[in-house]
CSV table of C-alpha atoms and ligand atoms in Angstrom, one decimal:
chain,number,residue,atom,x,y,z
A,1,UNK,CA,0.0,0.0,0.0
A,2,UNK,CA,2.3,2.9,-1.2
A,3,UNK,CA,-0.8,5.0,-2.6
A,4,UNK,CA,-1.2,7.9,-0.6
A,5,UNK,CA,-3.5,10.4,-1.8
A,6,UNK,CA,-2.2,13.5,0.4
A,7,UNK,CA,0.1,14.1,-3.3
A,8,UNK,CA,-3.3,13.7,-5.3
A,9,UNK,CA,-5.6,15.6,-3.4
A,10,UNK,CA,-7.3,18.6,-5.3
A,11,UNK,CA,-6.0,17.4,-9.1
A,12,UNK,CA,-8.6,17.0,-12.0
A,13,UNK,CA,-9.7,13.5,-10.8
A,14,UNK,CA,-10.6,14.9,-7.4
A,15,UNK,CA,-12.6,17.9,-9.5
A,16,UNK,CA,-14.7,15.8,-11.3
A,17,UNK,CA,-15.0,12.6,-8.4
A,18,UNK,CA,-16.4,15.7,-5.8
A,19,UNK,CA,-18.6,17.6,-8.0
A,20,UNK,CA,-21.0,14.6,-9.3
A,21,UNK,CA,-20.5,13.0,-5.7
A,22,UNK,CA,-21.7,16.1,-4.2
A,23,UNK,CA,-24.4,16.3,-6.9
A,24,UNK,CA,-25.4,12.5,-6.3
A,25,UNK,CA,-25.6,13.2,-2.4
A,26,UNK,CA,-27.5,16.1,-2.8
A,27,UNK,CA,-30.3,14.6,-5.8
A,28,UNK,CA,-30.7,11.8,-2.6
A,29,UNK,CA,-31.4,14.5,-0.2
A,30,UNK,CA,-34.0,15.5,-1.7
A,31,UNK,CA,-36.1,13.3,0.0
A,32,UNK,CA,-36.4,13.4,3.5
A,33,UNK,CA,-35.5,9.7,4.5
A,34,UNK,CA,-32.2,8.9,5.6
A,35,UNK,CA,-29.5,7.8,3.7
A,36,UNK,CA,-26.7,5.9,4.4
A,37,UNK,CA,-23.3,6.7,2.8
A,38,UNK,CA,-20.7,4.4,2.6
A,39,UNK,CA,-17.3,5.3,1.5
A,40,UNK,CA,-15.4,2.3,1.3
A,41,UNK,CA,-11.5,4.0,0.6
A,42,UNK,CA,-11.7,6.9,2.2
A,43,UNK,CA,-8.2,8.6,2.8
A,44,UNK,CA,-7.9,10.8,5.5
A,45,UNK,CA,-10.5,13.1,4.8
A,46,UNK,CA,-9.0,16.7,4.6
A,47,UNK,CA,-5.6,17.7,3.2
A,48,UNK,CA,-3.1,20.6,3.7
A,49,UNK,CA,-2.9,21.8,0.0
A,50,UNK,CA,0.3,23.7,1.4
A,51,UNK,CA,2.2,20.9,2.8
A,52,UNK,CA,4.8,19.2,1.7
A,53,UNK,CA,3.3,16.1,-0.2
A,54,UNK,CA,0.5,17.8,-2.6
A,55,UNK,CA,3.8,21.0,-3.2
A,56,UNK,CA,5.9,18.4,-4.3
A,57,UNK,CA,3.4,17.4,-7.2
A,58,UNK,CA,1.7,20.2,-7.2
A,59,UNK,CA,-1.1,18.2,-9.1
A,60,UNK,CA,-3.3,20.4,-7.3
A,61,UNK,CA,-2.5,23.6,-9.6
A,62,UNK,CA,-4.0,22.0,-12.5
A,63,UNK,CA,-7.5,21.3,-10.5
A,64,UNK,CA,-9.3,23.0,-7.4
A,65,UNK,CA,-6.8,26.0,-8.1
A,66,UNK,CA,-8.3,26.6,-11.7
A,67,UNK,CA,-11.8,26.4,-10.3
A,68,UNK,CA,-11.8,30.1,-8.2
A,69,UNK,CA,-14.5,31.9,-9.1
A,70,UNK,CA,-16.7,28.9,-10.7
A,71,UNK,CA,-19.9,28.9,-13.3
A,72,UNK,CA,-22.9,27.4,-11.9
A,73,UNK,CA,-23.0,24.1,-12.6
A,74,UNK,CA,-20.0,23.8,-10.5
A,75,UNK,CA,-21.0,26.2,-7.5
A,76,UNK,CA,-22.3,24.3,-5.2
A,77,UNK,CA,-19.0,21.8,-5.2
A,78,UNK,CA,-16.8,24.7,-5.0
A,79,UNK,CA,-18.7,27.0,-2.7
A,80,UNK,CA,-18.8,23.9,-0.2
A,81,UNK,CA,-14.9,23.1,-0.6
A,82,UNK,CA,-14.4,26.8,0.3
A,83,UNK,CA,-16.4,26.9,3.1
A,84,UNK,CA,-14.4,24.0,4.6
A,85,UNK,CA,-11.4,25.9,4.6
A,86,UNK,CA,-8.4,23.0,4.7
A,87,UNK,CA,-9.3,20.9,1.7
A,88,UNK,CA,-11.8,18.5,2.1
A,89,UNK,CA,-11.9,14.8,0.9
A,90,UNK,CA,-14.5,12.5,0.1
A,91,UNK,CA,-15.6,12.0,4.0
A,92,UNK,CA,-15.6,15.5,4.9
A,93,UNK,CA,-17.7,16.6,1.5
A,94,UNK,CA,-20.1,14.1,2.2
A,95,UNK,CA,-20.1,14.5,6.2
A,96,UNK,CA,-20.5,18.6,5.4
A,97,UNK,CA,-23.8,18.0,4.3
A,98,UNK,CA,-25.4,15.0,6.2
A,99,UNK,CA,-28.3,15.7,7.7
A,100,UNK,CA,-29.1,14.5,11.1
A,101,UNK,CA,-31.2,11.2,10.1
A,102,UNK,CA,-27.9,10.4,7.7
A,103,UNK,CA,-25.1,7.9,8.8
A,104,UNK,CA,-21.9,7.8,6.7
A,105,UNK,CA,-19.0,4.5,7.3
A,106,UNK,CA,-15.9,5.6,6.4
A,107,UNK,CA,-13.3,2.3,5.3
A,108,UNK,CA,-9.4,2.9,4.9
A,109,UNK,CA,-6.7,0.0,4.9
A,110,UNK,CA,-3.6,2.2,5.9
A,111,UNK,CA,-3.7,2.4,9.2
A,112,UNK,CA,-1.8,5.7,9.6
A,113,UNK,CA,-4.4,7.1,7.4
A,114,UNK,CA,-7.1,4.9,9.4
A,115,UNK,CA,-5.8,6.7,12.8
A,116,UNK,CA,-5.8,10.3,11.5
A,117,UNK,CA,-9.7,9.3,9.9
A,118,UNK,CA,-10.4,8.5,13.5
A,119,UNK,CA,-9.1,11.1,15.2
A,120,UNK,CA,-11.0,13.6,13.0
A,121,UNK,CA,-14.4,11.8,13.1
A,122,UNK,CA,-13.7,10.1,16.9
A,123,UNK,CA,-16.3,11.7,18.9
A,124,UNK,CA,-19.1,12.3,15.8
A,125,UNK,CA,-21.9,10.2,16.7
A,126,UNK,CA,-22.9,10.2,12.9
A,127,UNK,CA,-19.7,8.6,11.4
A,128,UNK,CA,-18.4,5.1,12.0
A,129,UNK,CA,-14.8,4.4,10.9
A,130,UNK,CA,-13.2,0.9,9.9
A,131,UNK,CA,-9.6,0.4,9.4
A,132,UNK,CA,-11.1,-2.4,7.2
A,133,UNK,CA,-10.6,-3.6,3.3
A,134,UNK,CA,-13.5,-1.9,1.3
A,135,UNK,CA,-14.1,-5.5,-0.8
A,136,UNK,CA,-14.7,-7.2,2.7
A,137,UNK,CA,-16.5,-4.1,3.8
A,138,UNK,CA,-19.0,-4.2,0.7
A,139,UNK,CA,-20.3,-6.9,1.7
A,140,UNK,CA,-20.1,-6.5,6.0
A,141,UNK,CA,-21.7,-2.7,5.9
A,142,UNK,CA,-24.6,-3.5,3.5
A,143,UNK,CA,-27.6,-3.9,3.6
A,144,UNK,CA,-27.7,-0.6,6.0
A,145,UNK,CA,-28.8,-0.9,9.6
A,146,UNK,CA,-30.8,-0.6,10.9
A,147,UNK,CA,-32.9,-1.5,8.2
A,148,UNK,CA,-36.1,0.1,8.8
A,149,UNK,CA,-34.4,3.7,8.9
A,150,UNK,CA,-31.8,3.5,6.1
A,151,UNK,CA,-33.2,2.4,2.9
A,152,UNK,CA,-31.4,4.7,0.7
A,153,UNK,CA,-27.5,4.6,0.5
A,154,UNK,CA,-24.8,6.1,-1.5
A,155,UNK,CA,-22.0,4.0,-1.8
A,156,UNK,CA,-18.5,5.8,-3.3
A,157,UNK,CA,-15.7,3.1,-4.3
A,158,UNK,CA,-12.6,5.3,-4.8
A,159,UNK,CA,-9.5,2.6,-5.2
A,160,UNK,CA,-6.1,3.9,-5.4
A,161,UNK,CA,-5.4,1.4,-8.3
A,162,UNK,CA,-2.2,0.3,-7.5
A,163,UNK,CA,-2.8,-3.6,-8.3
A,164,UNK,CA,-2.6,-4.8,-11.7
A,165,UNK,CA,-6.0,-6.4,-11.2
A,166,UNK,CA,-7.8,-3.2,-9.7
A,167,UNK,CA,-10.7,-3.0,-12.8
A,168,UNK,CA,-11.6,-6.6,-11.9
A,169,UNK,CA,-11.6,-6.0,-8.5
A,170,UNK,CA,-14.0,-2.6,-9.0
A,171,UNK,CA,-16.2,-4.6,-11.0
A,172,UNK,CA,-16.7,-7.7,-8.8
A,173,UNK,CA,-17.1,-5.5,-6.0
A,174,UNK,CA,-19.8,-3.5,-7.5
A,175,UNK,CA,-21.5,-7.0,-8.4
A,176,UNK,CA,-21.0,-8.0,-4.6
A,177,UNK,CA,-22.3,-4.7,-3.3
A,178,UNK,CA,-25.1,-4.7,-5.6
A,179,UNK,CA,-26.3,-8.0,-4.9
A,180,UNK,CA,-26.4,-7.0,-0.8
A,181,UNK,CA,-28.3,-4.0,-1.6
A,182,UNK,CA,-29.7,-3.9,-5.0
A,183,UNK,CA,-31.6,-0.2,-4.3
A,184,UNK,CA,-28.6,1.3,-3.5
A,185,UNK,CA,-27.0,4.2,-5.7
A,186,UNK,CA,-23.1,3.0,-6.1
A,187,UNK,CA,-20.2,5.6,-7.6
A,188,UNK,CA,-16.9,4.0,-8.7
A,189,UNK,CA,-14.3,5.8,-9.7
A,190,UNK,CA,-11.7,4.6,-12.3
A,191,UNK,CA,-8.3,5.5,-14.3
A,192,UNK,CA,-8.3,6.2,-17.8
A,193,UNK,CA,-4.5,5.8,-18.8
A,194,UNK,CA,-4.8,3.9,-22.3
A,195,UNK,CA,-8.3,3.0,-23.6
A,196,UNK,CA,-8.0,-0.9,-23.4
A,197,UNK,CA,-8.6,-1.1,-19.4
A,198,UNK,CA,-11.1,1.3,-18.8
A,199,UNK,CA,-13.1,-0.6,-21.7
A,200,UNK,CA,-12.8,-4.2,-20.5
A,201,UNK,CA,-14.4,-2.9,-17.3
A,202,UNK,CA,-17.2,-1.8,-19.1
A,203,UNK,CA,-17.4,-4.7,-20.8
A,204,UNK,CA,-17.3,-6.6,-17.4
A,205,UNK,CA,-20.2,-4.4,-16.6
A,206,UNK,CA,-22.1,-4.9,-19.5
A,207,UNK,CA,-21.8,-8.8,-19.0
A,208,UNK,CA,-22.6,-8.4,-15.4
A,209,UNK,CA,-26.1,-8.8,-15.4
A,210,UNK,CA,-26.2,-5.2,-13.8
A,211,UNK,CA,-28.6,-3.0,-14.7
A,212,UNK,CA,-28.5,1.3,-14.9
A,213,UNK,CA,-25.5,2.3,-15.4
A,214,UNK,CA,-24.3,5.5,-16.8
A,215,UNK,CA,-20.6,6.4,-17.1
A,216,UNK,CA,-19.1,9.5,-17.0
A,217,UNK,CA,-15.7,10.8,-18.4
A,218,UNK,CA,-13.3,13.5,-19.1
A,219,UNK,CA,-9.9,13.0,-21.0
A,220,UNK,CA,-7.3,16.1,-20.7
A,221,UNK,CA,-5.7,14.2,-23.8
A,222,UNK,CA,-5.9,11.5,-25.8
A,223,UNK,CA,-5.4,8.1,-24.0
A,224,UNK,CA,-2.0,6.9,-25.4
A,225,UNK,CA,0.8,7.0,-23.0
A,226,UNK,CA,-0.3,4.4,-20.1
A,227,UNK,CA,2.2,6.0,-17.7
A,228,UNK,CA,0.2,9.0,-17.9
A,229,UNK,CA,-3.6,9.5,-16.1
A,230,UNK,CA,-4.6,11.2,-19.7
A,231,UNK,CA,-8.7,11.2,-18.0
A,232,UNK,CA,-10.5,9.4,-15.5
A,233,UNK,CA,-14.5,8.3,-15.1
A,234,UNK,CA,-16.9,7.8,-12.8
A,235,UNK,CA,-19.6,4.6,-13.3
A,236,UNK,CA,-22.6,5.3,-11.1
A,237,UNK,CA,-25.1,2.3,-11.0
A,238,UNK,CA,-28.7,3.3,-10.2
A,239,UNK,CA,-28.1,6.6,-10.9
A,240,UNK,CA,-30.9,9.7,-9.4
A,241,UNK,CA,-33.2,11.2,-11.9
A,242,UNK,CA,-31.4,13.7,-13.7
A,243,UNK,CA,-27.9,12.5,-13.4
A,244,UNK,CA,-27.4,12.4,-18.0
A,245,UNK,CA,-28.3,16.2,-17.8
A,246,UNK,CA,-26.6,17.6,-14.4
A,247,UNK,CA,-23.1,15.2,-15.3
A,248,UNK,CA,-23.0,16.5,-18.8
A,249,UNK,CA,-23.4,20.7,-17.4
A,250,UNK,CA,-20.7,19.5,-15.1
A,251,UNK,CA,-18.3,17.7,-16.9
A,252,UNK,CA,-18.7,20.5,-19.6
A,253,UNK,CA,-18.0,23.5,-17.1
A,254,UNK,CA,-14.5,21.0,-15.4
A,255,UNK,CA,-13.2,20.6,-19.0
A,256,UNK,CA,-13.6,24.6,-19.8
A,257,UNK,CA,-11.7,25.6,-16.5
A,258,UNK,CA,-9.3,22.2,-16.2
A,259,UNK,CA,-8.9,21.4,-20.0
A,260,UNK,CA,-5.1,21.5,-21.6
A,261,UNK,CA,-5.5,22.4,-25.2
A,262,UNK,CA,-3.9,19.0,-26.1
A,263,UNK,CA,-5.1,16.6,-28.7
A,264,UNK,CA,-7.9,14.5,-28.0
A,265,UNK,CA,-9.4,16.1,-24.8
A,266,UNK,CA,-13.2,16.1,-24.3
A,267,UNK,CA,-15.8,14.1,-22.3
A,268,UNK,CA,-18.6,11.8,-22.6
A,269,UNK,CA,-21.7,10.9,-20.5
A,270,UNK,CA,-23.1,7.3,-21.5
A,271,UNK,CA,-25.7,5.4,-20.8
A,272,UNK,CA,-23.9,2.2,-20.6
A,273,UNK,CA,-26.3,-0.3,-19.5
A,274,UNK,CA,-30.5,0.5,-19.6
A,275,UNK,CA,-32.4,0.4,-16.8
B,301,SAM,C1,-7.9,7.5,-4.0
B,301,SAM,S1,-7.6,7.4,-2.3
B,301,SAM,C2,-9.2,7.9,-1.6
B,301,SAM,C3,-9.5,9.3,-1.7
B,301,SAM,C4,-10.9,9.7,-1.1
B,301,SAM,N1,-11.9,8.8,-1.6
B,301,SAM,C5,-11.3,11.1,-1.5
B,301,SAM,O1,-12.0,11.2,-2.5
B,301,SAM,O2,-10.9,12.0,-0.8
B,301,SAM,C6,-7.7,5.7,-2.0
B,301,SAM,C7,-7.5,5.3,-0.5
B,301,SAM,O3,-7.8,3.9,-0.4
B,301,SAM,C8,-7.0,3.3,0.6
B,301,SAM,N2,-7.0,1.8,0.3
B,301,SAM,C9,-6.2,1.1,-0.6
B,301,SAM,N3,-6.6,-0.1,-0.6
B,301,SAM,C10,-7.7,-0.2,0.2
B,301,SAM,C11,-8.6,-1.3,0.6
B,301,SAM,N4,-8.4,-2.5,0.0
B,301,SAM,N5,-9.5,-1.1,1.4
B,301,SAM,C12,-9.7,0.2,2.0
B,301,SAM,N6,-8.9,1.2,1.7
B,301,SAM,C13,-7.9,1.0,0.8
B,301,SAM,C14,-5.6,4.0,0.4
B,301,SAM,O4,-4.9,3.9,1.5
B,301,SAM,C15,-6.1,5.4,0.0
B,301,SAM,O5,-6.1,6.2,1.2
């Protein structure tokens, strides 16, 4: 487990990860029941965009920094990563706006980042955290309980794809979650370095007897040099009413602000399996 996404945090894959993951949270909120959210890697939550490890990339210039000042259809992301002052991850976007009915389970491996999950969430009644492995958690953590007050949940798989056989992986585990708690609305987010990979997994998807699933993804070039993350996607299973539309606005408005000129950029919304 080398991954650690304090050198990540804030670049183009975080952008586009946070603002349909704050518009998927939000499009379930707009019901009154409770929802359950479930992030099964979640890091450590916030990250010092100052500090040593996201400086020494400095990936984080050609993402959150380009997005000051943002149109509408990415407002409400930004406005809420501003408000939180050190920059939030995953857990704190989602926790930011939980309402008091809502429960969110937080699952990282690394158990330095485990501790410091802890420590920030320890005494917050609302949040569980698991020094756990998400595939093992998919299937511990769903169905929801208790039962009769979570029937809704948002369930974000974010791997760090360092194994070879990480598609596979997202794809079984999406099965897996499914089949525990087939209502639920899952996110998964996924590399595009070269086209070949990101395909098989839809493939995988397309074969896996899952049904409504929408993809979508945004390329800053075209996908040639594998060593490079040229784009990245996001495939959301059950999606809420509306996703197509809101995904397109927002993908459209990240590529304007985040986009590099170079050959082959763009993105695509797809309905990848019917409903
Ligand atoms: C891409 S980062 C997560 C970023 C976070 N979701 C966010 O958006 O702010 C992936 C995280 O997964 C953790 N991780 C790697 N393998 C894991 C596993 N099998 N189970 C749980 N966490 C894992 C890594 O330590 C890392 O912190």
């Amino acid at each position: 487990m080398n991954y650690r996404h304090a050198f990540h945090a804030g670049n183009f894959a975080d952008c586009l990860k946070h603002a349909l993951l704050v518009w998927l949270q939000a499009a379930l909120q707009r019901k009154p029941g409770a929802v359950f959210f479930l992030d099964t890697h979640a890091g450590i939550g916030q990250y010092d965009l100052e500090g040593s490890e996201a400086q020494r990339t400095g990936e984080y210039r050609m993402g959150i920094a380009r997005l000051a000042n943002p149109p509408l259809e990415l407002a409400d992301y930004v406005g809420l990563v501003d408000q939180l002052g050190l920059y939030p991850g995953s857990p704190a976007l989602i926790r930011a706006r939980m309402r008091p009915q809502d429960r969110l389970a937080c699952c990282e491996l690394h158990p330095e980042d485990a501790t410091v999950l802890r420590r920030r969430f320890g005494r917050d009644a609302q949040v569980a955290v698991h020094e756990r492995d998400a595939w093992e958690a998919l299937r511990a953590l769903l169905p929801p309980t208790p039962r009769d007050a979570l029937k809704r949940a948002l369930v974000l798989i974010d791997p760090p794809f360092e194994a070879p056989d990480e598609f596979a992986r997202l794809a079984e585990g999406l099965v897996r979650g499914h089949g525990r708690f087939p209502t639920g609305v899952f996110a998964a987010w996924y590399p595009i370095k070269h086209l070949a990979p990101p395909r098989g997994f839809h493939l995988a998807l397309r074969q896996s007897g899952l049904r409504d699933i929408i993809t979508a993804e945004l390329w800053l070039r075209e996908p040639l040099d594998a060593s490079r993350l040229n784009g990245c996607g996001l495939a959301v299973i059950n999606p809420p009413y509306g996703f197509e539309q809101a995904a397109e606005a927002i993908l459209a408005a990240l590529l304007l602000r985040l986009g590099t000129g170079e050959p082959g950029e763009g993105f695509r919304v797809t309905r990848l399996v019917d409903e």
